[in-house]
mmCIF file with all atom_site columns, C-alpha atoms and ligand atoms in Angstrom:
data_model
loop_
_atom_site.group_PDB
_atom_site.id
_atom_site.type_symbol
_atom_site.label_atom_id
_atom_site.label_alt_id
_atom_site.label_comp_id
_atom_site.label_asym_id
_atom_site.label_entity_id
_atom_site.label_seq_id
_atom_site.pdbx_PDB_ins_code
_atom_site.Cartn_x
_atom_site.Cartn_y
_atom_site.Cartn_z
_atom_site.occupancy
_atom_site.B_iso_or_equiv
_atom_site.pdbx_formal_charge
_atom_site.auth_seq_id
_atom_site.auth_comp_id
_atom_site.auth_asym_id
_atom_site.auth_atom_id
_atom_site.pdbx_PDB_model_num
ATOM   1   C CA . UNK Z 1 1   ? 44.521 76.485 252.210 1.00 0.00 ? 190 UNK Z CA 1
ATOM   2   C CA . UNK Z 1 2   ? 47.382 79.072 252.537 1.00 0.00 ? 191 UNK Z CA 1
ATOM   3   C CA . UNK Z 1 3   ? 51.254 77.806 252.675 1.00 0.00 ? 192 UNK Z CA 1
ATOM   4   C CA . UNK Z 1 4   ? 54.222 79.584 253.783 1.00 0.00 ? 193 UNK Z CA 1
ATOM   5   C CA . UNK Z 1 5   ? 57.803 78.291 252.588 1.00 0.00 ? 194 UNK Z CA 1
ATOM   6   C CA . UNK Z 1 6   ? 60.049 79.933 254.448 1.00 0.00 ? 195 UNK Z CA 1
ATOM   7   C CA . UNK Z 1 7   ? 63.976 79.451 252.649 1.00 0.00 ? 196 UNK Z CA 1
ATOM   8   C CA . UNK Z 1 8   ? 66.854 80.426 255.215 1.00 0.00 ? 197 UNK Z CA 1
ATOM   9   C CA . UNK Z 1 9   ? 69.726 82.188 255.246 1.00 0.00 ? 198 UNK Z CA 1
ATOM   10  C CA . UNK Z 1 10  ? 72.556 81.411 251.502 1.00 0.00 ? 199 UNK Z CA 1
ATOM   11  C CA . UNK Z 1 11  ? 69.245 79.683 250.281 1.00 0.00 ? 200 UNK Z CA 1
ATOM   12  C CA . UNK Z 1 12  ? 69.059 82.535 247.808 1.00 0.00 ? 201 UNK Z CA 1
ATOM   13  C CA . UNK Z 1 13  ? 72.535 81.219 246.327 1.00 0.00 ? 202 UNK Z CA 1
ATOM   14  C CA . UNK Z 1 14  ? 70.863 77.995 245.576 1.00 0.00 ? 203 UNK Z CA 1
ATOM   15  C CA . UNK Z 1 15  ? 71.998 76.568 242.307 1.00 0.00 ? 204 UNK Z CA 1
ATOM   16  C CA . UNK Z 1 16  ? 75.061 77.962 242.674 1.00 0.00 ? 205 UNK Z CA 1
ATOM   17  C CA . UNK Z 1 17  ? 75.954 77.145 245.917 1.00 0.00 ? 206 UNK Z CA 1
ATOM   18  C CA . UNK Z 1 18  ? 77.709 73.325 246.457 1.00 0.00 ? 207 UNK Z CA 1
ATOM   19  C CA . UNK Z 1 19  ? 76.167 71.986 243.808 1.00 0.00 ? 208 UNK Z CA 1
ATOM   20  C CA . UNK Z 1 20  ? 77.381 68.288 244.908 1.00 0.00 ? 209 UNK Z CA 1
ATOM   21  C CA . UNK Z 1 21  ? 75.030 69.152 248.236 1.00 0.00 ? 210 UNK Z CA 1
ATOM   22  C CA . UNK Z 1 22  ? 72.333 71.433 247.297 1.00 0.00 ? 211 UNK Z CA 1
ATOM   23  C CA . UNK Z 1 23  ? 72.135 70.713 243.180 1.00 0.00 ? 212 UNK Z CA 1
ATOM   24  C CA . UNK Z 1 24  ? 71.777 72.807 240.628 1.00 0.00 ? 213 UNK Z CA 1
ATOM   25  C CA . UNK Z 1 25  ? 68.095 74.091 240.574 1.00 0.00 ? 214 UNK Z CA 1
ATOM   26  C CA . UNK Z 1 26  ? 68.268 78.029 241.297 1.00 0.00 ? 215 UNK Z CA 1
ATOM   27  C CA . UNK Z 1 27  ? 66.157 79.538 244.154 1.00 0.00 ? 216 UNK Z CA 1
ATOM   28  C CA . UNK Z 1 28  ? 63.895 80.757 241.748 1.00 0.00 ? 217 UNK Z CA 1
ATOM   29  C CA . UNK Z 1 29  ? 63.280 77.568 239.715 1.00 0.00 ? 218 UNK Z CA 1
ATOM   30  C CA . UNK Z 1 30  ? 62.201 76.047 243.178 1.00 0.00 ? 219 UNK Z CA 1
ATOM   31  C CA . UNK Z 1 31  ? 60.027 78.572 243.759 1.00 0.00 ? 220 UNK Z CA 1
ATOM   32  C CA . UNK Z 1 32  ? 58.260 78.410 240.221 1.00 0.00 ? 221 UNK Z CA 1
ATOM   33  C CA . UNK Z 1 33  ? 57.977 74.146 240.507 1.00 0.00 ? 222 UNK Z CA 1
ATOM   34  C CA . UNK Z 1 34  ? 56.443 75.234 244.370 1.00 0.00 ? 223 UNK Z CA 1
ATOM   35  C CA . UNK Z 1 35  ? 53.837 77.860 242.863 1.00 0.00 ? 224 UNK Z CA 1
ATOM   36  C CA . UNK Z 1 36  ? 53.048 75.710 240.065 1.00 0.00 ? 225 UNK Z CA 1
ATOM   37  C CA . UNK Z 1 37  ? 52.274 72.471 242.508 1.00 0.00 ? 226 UNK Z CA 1
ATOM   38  C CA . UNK Z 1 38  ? 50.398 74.180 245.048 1.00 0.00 ? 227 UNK Z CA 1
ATOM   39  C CA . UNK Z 1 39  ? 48.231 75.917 242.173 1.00 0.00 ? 228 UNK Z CA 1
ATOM   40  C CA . UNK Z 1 40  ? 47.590 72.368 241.050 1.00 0.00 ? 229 UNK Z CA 1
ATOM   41  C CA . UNK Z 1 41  ? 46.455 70.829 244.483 1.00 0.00 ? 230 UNK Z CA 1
ATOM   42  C CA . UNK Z 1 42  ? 44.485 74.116 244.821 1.00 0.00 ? 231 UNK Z CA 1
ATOM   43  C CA . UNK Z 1 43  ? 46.688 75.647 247.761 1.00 0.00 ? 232 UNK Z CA 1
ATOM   44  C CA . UNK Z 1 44  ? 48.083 79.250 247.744 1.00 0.00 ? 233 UNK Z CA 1
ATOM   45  C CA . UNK Z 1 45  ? 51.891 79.510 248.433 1.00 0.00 ? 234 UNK Z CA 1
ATOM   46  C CA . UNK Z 1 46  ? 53.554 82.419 249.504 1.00 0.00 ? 235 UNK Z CA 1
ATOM   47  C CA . UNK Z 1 47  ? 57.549 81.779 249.558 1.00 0.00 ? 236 UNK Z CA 1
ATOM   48  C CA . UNK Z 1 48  ? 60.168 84.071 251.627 1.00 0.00 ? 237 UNK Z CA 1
ATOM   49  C CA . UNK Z 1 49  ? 63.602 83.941 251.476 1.00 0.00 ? 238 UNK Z CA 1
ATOM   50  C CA . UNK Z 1 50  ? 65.433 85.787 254.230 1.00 0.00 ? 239 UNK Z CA 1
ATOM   51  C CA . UNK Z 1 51  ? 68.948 85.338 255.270 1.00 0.00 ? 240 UNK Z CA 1
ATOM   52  C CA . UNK Z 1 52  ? 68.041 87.428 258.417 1.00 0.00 ? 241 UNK Z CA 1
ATOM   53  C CA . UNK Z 1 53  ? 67.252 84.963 261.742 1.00 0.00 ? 242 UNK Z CA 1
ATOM   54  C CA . UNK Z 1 54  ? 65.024 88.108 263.310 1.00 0.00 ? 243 UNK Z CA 1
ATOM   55  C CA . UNK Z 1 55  ? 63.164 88.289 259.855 1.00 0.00 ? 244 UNK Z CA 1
ATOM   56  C CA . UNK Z 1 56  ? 61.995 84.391 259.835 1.00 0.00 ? 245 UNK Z CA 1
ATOM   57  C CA . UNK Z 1 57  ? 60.831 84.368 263.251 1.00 0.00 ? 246 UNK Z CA 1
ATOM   58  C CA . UNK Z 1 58  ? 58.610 87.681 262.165 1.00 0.00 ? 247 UNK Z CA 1
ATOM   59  C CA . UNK Z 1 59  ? 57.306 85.541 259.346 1.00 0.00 ? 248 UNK Z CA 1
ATOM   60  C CA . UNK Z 1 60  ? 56.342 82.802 261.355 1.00 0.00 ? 249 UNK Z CA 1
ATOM   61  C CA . UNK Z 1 61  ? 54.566 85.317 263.848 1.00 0.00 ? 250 UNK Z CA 1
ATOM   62  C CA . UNK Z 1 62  ? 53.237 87.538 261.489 1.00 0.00 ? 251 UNK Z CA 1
ATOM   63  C CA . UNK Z 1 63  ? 52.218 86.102 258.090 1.00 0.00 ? 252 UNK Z CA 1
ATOM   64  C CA . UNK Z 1 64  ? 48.617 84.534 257.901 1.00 0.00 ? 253 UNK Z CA 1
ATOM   65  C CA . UNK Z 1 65  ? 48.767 80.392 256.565 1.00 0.00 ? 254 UNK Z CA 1
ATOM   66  C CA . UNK Z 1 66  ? 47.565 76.957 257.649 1.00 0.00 ? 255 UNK Z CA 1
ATOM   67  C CA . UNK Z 1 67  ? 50.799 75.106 257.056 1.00 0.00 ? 256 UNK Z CA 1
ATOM   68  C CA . UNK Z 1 68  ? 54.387 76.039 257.223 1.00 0.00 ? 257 UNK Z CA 1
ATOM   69  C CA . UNK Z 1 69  ? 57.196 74.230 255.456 1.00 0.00 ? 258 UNK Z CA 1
ATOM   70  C CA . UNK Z 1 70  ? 60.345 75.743 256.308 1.00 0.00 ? 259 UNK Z CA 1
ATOM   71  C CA . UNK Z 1 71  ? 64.130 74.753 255.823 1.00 0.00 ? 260 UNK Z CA 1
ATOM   72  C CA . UNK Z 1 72  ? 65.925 76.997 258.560 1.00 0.00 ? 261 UNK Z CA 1
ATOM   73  C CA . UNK Z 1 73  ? 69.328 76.499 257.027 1.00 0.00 ? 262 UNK Z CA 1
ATOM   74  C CA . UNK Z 1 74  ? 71.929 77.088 259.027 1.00 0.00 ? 263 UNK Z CA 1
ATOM   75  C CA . UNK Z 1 75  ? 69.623 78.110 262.065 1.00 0.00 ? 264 UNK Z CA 1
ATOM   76  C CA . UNK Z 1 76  ? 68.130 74.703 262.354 1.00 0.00 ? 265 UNK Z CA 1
ATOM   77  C CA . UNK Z 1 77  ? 70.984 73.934 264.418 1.00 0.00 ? 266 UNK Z CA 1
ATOM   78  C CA . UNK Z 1 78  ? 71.471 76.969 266.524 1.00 0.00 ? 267 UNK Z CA 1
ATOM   79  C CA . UNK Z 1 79  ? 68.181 79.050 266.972 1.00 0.00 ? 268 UNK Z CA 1
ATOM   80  C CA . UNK Z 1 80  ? 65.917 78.673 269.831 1.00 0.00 ? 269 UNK Z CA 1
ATOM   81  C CA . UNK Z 1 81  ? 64.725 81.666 268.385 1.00 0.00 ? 270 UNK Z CA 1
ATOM   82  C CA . UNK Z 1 82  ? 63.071 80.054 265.368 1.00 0.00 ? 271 UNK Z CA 1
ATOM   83  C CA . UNK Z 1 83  ? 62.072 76.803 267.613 1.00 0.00 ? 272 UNK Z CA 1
ATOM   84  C CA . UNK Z 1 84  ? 60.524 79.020 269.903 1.00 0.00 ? 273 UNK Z CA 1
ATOM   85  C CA . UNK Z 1 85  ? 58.296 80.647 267.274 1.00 0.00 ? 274 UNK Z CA 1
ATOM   86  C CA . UNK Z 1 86  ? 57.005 77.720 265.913 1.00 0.00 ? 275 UNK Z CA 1
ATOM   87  C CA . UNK Z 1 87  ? 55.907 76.302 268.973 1.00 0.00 ? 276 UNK Z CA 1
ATOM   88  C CA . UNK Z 1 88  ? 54.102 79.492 270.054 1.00 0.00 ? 277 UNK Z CA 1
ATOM   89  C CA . UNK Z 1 89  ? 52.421 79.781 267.171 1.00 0.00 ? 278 UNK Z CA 1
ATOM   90  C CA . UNK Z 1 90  ? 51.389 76.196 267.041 1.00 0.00 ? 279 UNK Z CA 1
ATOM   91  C CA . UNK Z 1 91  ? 50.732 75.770 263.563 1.00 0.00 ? 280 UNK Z CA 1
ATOM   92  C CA . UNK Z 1 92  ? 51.612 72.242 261.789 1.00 0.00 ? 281 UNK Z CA 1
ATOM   93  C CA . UNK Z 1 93  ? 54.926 72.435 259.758 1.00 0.00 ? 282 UNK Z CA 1
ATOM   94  C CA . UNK Z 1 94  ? 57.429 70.614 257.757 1.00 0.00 ? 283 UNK Z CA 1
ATOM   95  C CA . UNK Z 1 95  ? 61.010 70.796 258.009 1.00 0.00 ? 284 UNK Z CA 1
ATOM   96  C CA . UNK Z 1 96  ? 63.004 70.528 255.135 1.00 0.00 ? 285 UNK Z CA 1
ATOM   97  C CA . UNK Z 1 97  ? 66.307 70.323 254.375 1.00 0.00 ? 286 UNK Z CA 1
ATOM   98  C CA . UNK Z 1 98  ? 68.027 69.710 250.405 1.00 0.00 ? 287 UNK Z CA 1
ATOM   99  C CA . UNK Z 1 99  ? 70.925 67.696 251.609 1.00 0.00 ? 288 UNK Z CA 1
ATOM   100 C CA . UNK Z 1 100 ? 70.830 64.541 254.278 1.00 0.00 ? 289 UNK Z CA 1
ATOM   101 C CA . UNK Z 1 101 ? 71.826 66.203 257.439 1.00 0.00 ? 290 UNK Z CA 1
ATOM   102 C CA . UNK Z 1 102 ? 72.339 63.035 259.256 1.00 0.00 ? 291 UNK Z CA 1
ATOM   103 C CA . UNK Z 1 103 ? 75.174 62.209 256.536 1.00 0.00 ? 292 UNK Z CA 1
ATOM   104 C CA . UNK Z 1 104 ? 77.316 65.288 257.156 1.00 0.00 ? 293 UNK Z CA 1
ATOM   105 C CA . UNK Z 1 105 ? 79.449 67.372 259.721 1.00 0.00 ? 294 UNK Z CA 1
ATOM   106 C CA . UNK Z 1 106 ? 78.345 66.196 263.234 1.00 0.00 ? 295 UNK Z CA 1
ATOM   107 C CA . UNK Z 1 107 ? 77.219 69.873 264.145 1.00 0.00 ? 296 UNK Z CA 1
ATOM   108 C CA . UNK Z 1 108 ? 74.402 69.215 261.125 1.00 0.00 ? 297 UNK Z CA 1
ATOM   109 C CA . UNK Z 1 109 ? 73.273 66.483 263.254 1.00 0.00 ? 298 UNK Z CA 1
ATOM   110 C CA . UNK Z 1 110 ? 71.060 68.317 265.579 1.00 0.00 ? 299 UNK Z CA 1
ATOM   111 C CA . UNK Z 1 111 ? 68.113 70.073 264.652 1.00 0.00 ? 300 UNK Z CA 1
ATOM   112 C CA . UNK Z 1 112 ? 66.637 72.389 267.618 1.00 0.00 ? 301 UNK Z CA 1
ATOM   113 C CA . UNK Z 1 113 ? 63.268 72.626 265.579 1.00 0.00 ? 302 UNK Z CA 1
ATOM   114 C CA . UNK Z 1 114 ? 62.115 69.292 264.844 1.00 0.00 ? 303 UNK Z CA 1
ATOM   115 C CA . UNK Z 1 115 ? 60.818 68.639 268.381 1.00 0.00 ? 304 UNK Z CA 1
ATOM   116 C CA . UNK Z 1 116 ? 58.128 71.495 267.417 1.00 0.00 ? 305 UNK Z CA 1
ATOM   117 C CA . UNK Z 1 117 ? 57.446 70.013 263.639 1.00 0.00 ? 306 UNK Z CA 1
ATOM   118 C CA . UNK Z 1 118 ? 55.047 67.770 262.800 1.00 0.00 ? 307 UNK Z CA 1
ATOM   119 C CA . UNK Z 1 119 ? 58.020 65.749 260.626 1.00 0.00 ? 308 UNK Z CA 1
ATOM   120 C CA . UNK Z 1 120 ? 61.215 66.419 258.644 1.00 0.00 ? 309 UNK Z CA 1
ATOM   121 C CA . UNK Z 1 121 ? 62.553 65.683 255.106 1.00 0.00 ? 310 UNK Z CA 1
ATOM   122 C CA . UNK Z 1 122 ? 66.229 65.339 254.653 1.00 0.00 ? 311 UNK Z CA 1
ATOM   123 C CA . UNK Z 1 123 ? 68.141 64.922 251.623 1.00 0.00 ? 312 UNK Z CA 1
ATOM   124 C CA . UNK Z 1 124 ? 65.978 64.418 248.930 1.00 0.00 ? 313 UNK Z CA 1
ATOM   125 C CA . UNK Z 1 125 ? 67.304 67.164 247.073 1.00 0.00 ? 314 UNK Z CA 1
ATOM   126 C CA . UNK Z 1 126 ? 64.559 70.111 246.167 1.00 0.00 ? 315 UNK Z CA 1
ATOM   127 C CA . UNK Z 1 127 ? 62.207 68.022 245.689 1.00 0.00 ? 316 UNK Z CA 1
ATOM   128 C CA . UNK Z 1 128 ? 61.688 67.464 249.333 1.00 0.00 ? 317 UNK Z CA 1
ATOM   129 C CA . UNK Z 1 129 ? 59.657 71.118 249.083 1.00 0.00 ? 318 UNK Z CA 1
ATOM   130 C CA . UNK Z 1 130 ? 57.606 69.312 246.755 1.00 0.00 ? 319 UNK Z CA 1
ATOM   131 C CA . UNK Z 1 131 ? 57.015 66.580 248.638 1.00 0.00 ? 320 UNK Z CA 1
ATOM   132 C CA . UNK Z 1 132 ? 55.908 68.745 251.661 1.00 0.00 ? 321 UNK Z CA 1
ATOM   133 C CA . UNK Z 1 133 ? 53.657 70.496 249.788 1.00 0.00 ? 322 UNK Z CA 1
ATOM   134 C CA . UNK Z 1 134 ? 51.503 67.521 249.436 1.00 0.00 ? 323 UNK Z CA 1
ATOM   135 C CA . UNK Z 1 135 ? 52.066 66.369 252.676 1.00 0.00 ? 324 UNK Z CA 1
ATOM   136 C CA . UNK Z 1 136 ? 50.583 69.439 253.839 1.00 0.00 ? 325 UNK Z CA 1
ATOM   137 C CA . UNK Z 1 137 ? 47.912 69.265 251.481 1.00 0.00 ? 326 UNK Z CA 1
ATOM   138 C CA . UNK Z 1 138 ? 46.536 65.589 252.405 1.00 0.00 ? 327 UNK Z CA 1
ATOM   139 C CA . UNK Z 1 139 ? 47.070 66.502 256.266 1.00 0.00 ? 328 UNK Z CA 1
ATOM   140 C CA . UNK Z 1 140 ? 44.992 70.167 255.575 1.00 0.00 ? 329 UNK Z CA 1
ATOM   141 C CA . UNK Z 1 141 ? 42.384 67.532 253.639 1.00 0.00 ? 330 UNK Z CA 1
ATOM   142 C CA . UNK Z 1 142 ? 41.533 65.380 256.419 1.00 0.00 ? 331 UNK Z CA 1
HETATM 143 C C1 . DQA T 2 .   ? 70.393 72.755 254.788 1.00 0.00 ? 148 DQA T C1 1
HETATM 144 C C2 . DQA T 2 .   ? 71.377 71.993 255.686 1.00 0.00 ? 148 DQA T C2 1
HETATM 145 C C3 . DQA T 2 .   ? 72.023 72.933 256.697 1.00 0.00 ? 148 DQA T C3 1
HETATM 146 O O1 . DQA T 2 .   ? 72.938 72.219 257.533 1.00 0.00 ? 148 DQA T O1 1
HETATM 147 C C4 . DQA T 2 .   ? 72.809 74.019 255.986 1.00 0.00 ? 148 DQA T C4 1
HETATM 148 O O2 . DQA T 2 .   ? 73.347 74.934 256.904 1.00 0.00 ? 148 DQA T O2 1
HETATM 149 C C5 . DQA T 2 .   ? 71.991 74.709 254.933 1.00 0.00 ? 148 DQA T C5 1
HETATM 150 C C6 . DQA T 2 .   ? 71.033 73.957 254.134 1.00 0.00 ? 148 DQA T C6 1
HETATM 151 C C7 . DQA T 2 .   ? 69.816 71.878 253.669 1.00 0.00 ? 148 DQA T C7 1
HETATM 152 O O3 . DQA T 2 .   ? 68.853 72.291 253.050 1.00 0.00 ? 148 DQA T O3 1
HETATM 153 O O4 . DQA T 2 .   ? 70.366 70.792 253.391 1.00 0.00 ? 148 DQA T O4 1
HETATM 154 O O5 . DQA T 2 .   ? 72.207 75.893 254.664 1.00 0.00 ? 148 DQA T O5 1
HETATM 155 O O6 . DQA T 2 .   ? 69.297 73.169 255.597 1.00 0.00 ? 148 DQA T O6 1
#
């Protein structure tokens, strides 16, 4: 069972970024608690960071996985690019977002990819990676 995380664009400033909305658990942290995890439910992870819109829809095109979990960042509410290349490639995937979305500006309201996920976590803090991870891994089980 092979995930992709896929981090959006100021993702990499994570932990330094508005800590009152995104925390204070670097990029890289995340990405160690994710490894560790999907090593224990006997997954592989690979995890890409990209700030670049072009570079996330060639990741969901172009890398090889079974289940995506992906927070879009910013582009979750203005890229029919990125909507567009999950629903081509058809795979299941998890939307995930650090802060509530639903609680904030009214432009963070509307996310143009979660008609093409199979369900979205919002504002959980990091730990919503964690908890798509095993999502995935019980929906990959059955
Ligand atoms: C975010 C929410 C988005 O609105 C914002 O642009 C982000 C991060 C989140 O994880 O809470 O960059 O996706």
């Amino acid at each position: 069972m092979k995930i992709l995380v896929l981090h959006g664009p100021n993702l990499n400033l994570l932990g330094n970024r508005e800590i009152e909305q995104y925390g204070s658990v670097s990029l890289d942290e995340l990405n160690k608690q994710i490894y560790r995890l999907a090593q224990e439910l006997g997954m592989m992870a690979e995890i890409i960071q990209s700030n670049s819109e072009g570079e996330l829809v060639n990741a969901i095109q172009e890398r090889e996985y079974d289940f995506l979990i992906i927070n879009p960042a910013a582009y979750t509410h203005t890229s029919i690019a990125i909507r567009d290349a999950l629903s081509a490639v058809g795979k299941p995937a998890i939307e995930v977002h650090i802060s509530n979305i639903y609680k904030r500006e009214e432009f963070r309201h509307k996310s143009l990819v979660s008609e093409v996920v199979k369900g979205q976590i919002s504002g959980l803090g990091t730990d919503g990676y964690l908890l798509a991870l095993r999502a995935a891994h019980n929906i990959l089980s059955k």
